[in-house]
CSV table of C-alpha atoms in Angstrom, one decimal:
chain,number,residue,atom,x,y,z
A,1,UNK,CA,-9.2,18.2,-35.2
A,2,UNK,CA,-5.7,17.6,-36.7
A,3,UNK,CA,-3.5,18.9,-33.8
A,4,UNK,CA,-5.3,16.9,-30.9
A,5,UNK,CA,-2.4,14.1,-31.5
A,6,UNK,CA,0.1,17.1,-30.5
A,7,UNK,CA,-2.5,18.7,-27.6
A,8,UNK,CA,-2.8,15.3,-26.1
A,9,UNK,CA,1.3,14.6,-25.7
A,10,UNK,CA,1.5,18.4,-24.5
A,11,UNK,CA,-0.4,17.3,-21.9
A,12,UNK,CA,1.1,14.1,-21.0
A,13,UNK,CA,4.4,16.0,-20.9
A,14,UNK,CA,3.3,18.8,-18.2
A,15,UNK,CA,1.5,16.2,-16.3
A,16,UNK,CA,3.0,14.8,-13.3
A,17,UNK,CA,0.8,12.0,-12.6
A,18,UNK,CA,-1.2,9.5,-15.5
A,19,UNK,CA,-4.3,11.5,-17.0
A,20,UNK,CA,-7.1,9.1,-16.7
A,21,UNK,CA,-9.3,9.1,-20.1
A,22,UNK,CA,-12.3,11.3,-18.9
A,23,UNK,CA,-9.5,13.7,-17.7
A,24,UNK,CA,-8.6,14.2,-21.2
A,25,UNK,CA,-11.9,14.3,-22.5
A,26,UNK,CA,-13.0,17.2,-20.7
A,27,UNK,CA,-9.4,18.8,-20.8
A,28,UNK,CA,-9.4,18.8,-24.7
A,29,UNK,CA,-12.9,19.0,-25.5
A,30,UNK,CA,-12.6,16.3,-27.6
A,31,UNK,CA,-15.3,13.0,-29.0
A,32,UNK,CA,-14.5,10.1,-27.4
A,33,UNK,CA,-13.8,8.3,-30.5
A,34,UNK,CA,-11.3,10.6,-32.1
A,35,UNK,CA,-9.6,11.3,-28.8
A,36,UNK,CA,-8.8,6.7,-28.3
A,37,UNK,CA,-7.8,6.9,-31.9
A,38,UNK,CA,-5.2,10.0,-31.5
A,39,UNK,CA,-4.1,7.9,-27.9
A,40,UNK,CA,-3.7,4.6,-30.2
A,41,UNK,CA,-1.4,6.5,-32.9
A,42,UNK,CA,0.7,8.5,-30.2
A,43,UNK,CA,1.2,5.2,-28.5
A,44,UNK,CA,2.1,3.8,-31.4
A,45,UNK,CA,4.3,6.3,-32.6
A,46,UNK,CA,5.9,6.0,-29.3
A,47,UNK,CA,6.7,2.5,-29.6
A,48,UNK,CA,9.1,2.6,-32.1
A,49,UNK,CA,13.2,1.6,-31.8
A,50,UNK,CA,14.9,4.8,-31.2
A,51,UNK,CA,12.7,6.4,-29.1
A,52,UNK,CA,13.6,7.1,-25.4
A,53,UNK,CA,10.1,7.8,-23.9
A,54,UNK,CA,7.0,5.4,-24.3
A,55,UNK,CA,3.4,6.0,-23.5
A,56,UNK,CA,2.0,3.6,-21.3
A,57,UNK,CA,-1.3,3.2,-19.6
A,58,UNK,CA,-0.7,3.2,-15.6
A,59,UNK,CA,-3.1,2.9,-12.8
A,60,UNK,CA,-6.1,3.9,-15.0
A,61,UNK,CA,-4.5,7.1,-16.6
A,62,UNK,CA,-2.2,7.6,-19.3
A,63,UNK,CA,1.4,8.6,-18.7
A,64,UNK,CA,4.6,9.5,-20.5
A,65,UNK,CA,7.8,6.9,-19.2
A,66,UNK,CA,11.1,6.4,-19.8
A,67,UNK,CA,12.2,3.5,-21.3
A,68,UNK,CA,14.1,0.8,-18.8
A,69,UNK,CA,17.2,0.3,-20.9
A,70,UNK,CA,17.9,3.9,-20.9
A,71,UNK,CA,18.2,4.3,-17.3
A,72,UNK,CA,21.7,4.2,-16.4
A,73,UNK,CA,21.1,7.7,-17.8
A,74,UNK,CA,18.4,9.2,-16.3
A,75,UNK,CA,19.9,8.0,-13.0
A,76,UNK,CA,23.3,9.9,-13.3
A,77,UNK,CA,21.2,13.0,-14.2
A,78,UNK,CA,19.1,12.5,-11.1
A,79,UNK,CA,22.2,11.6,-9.1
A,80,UNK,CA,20.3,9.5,-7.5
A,81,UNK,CA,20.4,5.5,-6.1
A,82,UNK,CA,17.8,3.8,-7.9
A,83,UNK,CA,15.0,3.3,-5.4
A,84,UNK,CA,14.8,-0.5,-4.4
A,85,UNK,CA,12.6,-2.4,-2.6
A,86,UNK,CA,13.8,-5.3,-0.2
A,87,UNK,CA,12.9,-8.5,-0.3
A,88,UNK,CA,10.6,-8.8,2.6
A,89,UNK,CA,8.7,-5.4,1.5
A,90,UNK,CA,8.4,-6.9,-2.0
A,91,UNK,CA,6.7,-10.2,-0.8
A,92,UNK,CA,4.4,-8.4,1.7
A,93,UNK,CA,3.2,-6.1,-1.1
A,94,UNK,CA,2.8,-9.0,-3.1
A,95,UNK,CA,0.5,-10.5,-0.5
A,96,UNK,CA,-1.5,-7.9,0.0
A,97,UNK,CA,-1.7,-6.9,-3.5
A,98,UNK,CA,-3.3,-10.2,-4.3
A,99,UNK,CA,-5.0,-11.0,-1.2
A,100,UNK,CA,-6.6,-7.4,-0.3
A,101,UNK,CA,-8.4,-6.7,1.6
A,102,UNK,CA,-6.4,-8.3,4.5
A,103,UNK,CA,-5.9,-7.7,8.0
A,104,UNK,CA,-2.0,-7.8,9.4
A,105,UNK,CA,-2.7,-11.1,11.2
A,106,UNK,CA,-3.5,-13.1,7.7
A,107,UNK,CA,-0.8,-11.2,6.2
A,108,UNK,CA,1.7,-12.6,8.5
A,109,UNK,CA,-0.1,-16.3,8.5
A,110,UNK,CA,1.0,-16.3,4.7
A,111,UNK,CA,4.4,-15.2,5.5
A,112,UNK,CA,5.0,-17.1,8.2
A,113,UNK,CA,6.9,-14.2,9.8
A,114,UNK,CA,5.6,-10.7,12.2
A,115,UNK,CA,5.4,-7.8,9.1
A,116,UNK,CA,4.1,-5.1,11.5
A,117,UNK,CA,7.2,-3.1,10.2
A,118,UNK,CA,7.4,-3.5,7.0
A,119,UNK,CA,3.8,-2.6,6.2
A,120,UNK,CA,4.7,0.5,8.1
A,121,UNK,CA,6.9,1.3,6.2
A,122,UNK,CA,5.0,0.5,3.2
A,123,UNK,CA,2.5,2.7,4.8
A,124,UNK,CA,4.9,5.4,4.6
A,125,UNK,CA,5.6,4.9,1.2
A,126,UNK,CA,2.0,5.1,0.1
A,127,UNK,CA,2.3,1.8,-1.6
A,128,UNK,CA,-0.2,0.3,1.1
A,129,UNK,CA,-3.1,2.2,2.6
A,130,UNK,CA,-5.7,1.3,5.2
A,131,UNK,CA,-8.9,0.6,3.6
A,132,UNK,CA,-11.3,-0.6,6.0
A,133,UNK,CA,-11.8,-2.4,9.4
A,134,UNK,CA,-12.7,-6.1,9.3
A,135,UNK,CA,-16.1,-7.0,10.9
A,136,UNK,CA,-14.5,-9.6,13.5
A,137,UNK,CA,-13.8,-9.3,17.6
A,138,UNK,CA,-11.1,-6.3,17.3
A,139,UNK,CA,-12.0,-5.2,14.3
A,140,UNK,CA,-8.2,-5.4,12.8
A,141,UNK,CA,-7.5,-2.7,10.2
A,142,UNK,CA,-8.0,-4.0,6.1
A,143,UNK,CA,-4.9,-3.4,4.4
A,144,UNK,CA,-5.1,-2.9,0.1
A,145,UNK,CA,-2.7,-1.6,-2.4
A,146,UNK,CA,-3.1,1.9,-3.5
A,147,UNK,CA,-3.0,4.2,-6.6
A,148,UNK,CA,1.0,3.9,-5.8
A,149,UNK,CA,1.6,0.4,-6.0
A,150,UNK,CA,0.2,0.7,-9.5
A,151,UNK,CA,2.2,3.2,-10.5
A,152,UNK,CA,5.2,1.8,-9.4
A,153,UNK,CA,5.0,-1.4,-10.8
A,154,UNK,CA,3.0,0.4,-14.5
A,155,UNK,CA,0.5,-1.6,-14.0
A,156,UNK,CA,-3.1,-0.3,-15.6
A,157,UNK,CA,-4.6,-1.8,-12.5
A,158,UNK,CA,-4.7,-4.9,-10.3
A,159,UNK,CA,-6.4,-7.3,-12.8
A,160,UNK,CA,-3.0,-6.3,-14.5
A,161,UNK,CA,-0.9,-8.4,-11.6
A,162,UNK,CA,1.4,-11.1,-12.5
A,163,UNK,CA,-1.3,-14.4,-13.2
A,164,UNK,CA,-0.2,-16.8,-10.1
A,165,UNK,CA,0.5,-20.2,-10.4
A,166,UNK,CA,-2.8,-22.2,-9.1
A,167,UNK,CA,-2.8,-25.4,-7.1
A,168,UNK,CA,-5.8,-27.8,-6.1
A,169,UNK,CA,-7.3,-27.1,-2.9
A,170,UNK,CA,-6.7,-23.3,-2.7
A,171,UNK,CA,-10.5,-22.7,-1.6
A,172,UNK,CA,-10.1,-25.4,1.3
A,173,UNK,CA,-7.2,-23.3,2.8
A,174,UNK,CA,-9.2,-20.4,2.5
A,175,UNK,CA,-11.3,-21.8,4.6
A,176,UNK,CA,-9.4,-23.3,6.9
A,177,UNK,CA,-7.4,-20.2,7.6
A,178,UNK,CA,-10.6,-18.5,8.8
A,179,UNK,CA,-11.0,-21.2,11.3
A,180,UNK,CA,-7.2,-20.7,12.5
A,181,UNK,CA,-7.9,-17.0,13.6
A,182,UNK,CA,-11.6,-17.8,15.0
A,183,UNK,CA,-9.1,-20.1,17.8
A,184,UNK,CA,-6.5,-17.6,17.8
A,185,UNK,CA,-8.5,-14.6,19.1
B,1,UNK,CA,42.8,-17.6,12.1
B,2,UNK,CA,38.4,-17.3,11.5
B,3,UNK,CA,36.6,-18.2,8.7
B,4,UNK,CA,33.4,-16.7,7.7
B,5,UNK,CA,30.4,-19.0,5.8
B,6,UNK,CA,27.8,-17.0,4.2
B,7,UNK,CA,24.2,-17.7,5.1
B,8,UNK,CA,21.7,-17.7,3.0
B,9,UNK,CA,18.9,-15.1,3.8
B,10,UNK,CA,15.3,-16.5,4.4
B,11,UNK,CA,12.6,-14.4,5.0
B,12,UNK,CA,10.8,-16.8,7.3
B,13,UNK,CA,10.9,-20.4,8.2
B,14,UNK,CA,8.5,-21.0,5.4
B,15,UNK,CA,10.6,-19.7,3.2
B,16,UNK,CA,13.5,-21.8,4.9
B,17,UNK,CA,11.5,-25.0,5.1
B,18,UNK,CA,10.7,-24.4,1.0
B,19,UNK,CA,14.2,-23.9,0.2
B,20,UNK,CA,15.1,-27.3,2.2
B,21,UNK,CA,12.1,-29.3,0.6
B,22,UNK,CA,13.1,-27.9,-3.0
B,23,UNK,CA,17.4,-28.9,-2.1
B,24,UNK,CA,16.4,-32.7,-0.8
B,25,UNK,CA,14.4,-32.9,-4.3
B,26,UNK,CA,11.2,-33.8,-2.1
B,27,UNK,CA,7.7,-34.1,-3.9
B,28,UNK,CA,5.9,-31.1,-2.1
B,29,UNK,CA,3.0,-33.3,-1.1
B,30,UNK,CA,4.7,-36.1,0.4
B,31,UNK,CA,7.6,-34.3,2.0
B,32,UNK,CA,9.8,-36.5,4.4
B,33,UNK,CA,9.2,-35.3,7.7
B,34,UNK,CA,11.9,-36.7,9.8
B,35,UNK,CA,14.2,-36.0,6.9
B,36,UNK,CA,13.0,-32.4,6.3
B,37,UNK,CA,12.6,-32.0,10.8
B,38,UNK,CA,16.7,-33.1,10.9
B,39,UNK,CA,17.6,-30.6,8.6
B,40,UNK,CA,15.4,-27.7,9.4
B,41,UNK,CA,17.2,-27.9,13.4
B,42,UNK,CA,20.6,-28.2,11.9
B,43,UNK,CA,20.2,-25.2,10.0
B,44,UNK,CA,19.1,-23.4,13.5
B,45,UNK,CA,21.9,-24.1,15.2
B,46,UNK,CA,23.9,-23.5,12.2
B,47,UNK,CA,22.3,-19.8,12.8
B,48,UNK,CA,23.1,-20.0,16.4
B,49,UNK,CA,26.5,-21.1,16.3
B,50,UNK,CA,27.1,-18.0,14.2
B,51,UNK,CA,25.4,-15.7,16.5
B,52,UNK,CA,22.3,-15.2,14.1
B,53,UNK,CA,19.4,-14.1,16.7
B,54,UNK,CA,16.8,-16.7,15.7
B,55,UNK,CA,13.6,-15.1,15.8
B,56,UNK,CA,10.8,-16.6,17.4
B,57,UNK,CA,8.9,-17.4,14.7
B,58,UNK,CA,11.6,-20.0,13.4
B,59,UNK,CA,11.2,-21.7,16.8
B,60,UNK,CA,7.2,-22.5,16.3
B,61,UNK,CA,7.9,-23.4,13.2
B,62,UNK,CA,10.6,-26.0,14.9
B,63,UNK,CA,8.5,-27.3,17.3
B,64,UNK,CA,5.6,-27.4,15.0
B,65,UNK,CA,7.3,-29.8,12.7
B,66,UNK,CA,8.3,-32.1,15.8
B,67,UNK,CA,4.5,-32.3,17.0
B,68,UNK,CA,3.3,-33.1,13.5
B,69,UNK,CA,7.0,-35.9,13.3
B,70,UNK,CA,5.4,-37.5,16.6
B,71,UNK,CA,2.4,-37.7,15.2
B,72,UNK,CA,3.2,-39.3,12.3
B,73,UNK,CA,5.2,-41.9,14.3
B,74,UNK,CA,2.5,-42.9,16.9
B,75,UNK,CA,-0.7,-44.8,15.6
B,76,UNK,CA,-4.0,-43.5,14.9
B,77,UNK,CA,-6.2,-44.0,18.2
B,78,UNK,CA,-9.7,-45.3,16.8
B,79,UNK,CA,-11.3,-41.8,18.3
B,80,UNK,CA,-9.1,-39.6,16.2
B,81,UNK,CA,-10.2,-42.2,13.4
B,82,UNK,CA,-13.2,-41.2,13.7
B,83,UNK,CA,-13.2,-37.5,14.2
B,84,UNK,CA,-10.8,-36.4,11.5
B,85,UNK,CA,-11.3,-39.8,8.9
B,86,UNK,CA,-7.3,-40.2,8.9
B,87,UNK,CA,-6.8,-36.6,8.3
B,88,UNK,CA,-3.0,-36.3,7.3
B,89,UNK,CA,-0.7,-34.2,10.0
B,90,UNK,CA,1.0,-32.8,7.4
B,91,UNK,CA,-1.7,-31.1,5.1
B,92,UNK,CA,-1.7,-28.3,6.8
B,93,UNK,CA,2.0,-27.2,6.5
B,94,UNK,CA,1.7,-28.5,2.8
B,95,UNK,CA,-1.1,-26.2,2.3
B,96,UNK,CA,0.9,-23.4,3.9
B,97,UNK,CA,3.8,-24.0,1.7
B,98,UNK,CA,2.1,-24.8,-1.1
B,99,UNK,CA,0.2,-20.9,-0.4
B,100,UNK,CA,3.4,-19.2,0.3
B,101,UNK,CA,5.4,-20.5,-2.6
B,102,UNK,CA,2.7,-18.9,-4.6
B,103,UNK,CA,3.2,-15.3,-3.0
B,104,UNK,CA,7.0,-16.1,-3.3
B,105,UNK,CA,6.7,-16.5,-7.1
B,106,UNK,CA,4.1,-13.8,-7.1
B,107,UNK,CA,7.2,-11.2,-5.6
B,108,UNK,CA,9.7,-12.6,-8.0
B,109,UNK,CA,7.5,-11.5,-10.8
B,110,UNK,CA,6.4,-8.4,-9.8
B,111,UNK,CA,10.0,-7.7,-8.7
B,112,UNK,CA,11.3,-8.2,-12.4
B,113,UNK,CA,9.0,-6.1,-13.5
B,114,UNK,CA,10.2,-2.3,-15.0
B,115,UNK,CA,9.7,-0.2,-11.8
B,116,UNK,CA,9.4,3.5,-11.4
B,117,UNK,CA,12.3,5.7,-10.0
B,118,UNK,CA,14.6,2.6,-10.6
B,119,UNK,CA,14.3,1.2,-14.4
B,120,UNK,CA,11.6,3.9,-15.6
B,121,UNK,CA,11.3,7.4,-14.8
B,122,UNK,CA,8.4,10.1,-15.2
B,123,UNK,CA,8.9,13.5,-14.7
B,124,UNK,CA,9.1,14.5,-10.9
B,125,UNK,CA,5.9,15.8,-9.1
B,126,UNK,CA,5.8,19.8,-9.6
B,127,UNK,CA,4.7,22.2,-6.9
B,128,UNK,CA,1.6,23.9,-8.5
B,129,UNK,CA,-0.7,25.5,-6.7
B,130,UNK,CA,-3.7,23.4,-7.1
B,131,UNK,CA,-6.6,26.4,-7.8
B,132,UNK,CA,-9.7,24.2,-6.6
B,133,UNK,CA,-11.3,21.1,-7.6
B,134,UNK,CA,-10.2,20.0,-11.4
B,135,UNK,CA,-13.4,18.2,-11.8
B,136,UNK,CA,-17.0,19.9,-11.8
B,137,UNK,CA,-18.4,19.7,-8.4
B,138,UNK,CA,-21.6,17.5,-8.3
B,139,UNK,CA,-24.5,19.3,-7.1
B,140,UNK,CA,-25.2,17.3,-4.1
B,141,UNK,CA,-22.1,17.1,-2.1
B,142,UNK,CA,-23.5,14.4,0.1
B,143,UNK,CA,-22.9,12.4,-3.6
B,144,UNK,CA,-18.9,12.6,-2.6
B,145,UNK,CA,-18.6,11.8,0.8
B,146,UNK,CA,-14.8,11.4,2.3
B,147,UNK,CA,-13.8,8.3,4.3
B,148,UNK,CA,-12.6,7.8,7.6
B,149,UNK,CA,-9.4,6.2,6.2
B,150,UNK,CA,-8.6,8.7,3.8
B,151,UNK,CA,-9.3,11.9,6.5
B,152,UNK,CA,-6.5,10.0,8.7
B,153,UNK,CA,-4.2,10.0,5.4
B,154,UNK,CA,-4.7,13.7,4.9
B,155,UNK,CA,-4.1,14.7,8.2
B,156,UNK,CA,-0.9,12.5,8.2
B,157,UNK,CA,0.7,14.3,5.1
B,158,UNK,CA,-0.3,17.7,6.9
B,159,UNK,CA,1.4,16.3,10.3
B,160,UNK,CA,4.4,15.0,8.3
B,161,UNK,CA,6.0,18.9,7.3
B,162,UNK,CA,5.6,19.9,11.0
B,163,UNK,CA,8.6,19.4,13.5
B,164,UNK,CA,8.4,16.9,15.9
B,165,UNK,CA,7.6,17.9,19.1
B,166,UNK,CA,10.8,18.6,21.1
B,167,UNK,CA,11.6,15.6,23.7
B,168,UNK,CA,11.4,16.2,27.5
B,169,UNK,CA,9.2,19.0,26.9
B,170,UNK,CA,5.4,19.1,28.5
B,171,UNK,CA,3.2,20.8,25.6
B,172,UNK,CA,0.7,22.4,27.5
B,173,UNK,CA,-1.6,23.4,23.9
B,174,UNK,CA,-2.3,26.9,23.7
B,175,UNK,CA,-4.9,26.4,21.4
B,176,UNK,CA,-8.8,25.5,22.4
B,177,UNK,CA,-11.0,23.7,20.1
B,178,UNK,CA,-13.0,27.3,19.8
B,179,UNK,CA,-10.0,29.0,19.2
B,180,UNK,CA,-9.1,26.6,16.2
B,181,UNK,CA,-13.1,26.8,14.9
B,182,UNK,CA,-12.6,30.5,15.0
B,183,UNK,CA,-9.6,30.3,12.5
B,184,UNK,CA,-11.6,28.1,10.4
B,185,UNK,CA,-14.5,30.3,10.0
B,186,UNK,CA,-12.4,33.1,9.2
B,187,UNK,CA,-10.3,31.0,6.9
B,188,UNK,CA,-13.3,29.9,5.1
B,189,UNK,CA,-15.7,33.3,5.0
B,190,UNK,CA,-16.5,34.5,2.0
B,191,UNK,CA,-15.2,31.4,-0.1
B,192,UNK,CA,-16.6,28.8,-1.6
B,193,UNK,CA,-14.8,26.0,-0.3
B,194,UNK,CA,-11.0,25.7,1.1
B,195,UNK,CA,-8.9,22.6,0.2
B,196,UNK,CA,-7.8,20.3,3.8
B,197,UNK,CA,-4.0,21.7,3.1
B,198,UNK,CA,-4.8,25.3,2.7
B,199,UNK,CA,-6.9,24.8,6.1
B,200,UNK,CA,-3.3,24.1,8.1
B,201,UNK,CA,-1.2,27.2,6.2
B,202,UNK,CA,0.2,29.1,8.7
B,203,UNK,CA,-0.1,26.3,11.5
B,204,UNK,CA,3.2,25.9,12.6
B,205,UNK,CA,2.8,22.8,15.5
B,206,UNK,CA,1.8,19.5,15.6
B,207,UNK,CA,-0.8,20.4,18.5
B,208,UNK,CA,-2.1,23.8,16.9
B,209,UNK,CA,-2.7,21.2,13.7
B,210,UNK,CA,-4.5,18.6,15.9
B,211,UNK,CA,-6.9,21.3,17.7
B,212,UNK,CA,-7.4,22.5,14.2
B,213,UNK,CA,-8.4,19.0,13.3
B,214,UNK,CA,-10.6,18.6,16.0
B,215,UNK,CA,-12.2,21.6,15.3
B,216,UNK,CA,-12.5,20.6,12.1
B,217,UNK,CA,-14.4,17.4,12.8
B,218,UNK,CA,-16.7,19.4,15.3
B,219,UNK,CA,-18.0,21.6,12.8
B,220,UNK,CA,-18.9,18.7,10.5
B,221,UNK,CA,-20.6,17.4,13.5
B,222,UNK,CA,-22.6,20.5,13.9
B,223,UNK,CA,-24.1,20.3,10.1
B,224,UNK,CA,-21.9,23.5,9.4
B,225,UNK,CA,-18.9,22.2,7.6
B,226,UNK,CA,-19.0,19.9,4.5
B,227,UNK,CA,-16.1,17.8,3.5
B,228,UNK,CA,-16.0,16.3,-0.2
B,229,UNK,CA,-13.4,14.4,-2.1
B,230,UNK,CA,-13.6,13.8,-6.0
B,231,UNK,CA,-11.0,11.3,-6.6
B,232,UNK,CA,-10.0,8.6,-4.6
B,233,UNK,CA,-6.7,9.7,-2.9
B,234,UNK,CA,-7.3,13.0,-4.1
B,235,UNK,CA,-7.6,16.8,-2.4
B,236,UNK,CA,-10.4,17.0,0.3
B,237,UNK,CA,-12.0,19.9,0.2
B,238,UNK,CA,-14.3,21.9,3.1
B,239,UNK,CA,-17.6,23.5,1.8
B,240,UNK,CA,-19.0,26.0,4.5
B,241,UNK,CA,-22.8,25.1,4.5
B,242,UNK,CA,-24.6,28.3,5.6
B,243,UNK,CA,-25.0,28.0,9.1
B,244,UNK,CA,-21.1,28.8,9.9
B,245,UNK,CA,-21.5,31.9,10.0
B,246,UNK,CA,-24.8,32.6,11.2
B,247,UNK,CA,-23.6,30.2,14.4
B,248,UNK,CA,-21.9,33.1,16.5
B,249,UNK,CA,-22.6,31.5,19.9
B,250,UNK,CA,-19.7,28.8,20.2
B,251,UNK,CA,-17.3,31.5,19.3
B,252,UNK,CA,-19.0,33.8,22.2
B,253,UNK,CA,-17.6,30.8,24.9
B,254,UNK,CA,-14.2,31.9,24.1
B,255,UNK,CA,-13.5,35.5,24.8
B,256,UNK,CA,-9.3,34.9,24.6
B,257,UNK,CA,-7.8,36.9,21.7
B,258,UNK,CA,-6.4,34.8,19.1
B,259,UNK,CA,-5.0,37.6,16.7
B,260,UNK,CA,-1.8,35.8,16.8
B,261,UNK,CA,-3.5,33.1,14.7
């Protein structure tokens, strides 16, 4: 099939949102091996100075993005402020990003500081969602990342998060934060 | 004349007590807690003196680091010997800073990172009418169930276009659950299934939406109503499951006219 390279970026350009690979499978009709092959050469074809889109793999799909330097641009075209997070929502998604699931309670233990607002608001932004209740007295809510987080930061998924620096004794604080909230409820 | 000194922003006392560890050039592990105690309750009245509310939390943090300061001045008594084997007052908030500098570090990366709608952009969501389910429908719906969590989240982005109800006003609904399971059953007669959006069309309220909901719910509960969801985060769709319309006596309790619907 010697257009699939061109069917697969017509697609990537109507799409809105990442096209996961079975998406594409069924959408084009295609073998799975040709189909990663044409992905590979479009990608790489993309990935060349000069160019002003790239082809990325986000949040478990495949999706067309600008590239960073160019956008001053894209901004003034837009007319819009670039969207930016503050520092206390960063650090609270970063928590729960690496820590999910996790109830508001541990969330602020880490933090040190009440974040009942700001994962509102993350809320809001569909960057956090509720995922679960946790199976102690109250039954807090679970709080994870979702399908927006990864998409904001082009990650391919959470394995894809920033490594963290590791120190010794990480799995006794683990454990002695679970005796903290058995005293504090 | 008035001078103004800029403060540095902290997000919390850890993040205060970090950035006063990392300035005095203290070993993380063995941090100077007199030292480090002096210095944290200057920089609080520092924030008082210029009018800062200091939040509470910096205050448990203050009296935190006293406890642990008195502690390490007074001697060991032989029973606390024994029950905690000499267990260092400080390992705690080490453990705590040690933890949080992680997150901190954690943020700073993810914050350099390219981000969408500031560094990169995609191009912006379009307002297609989504025809039905992209994906094949598997053959037993019960293979697709939809969770509590993400019913809530779709009922919130339904609730989000509707106006707020008007202040100072007592909403007395003038919807009943029966009316609202009426307008489902004729929204979904003859189709195959409806998607949870299409369901609220036409709903103008935030009530009329919530009796709709309810409604919803109870015809789930009655075996009569299927809901499914493919993709995570994706459309829910309701599946009428043959009884619906076979069930006529529910909709014999309420003899109001709802043609307005």
């Amino acid at each position: 099939m010697p257009d699939l390279k061109a069917r697969i970026e017509a697609l990537l350009f109507a799409s809105d949102q990442p096209l996961r690979f079975d998406r594409l499978l069924s959408l084009l009709e295609a073998d799975t091996e040709s189909l990663r092959n044409a992905l590979q050469q479009l990608q790489h074809e993309y990935y060349h100075p000069g160019r002003g889109i790239v082809l990325q793999e986000v949040a478990g799909g495949f999706q067309l993005r600008t590239r960073p330097e160019y956008a001053p641009w894209v901004l003034k075209l837009t007319r819009s402020r670039a969207l930016r997070l503050s520092r206390a929502a960063t650090e609270t998604l970063a928590v729960v990003a690496y820590r999910q699931p996790i109830t508001r309670a541990e969330v602020e233990y880490l933090r040190g500081v009440d974040s009942g607002g700001v994962l509102r608001a993350l809320m809001e932004k569909q960057l956090v969602r509720c995922v679960g209740k946790k199976d102690v007295p109250g039954r807090p809510l679970l709080y994870g990342t979702g399908q927006k987080f990864l998409e904001l930061f082009g990650l391919k998924g959470l394995s894809d998060l920033p490594q963290l620096s590791e120190f010794a004794g990480d799995e006794d604080l683990a454990l002695s934060m679970e005796l903290d909230f058995d005293h504090a409820e | 004349m008035s001078y103004r000194i800029k403060l540095e922003q902290f997000e919390g006392p850890l993040d205060l007590l970090l950035h006063l560890v990392v300035k005095s050039e203290m070993d993380i592990y063995d941090i100077q807690i007199a030292q480090i105690t002096a210095q944290y309750l200057d920089y609080l009245s520092l924030m008082k003196a210029h009018q800062l509310d200091v939040a509470g939390e910096f205050l448990v943090m203050a009296a935190t680091l006293l406890h642990i300061k008195s502690r390490t001045l007074l001697p060991a008594s032989p029973r606390d010997e024994e029950n905690d084997e000499g267990v260092d007052p400080r390992a705690e908030l080490v453990q705590r800073l040690l933890e949080y500098r992680r997150y901190k570090e954690g943020a700073e990366k993810l914050e350099a990172y390219p981000q969408l709608n500031r560094d990169v952009f995609i191009r912006p969501e379009q307002s297609m009418q989504e025809e039905g389910p992209s994906e094949a429908v598997p053959a037993d719906l019960n293979d697709s169930p939809v969770s509590l969590f993400e019913l809530v989240e779709a009922l919130r982005r339904v609730l989000q276009d509707k106006p707020p109800p008007a202040p100072h006003t007592i909403i007395s609904s003038p919807w009943s659950v029966e009316q609202g399971m009426r307008l489902l059953r004729r929204r979904l007669n003859g189709e195959e299934y409806v998607s949870f959006e299409q369901c609220f069309s036409g709903v103008t309220g935030r009530s009329e939406v919530i009796v709709v909901f309810i409604a919803m719910l109870e015809l789930v509960k009655l075996g009569q109503l299927r809901l499914v969801q493919l993709n995570p985060q994706g459309t829910i769709y309701l599946y009428p499951q043959p009884e619906l319309h076979s069930d006529r006596c529910v909709a014999a309790l309420a003899p109001h006219s709802c043609e307005e619907l």
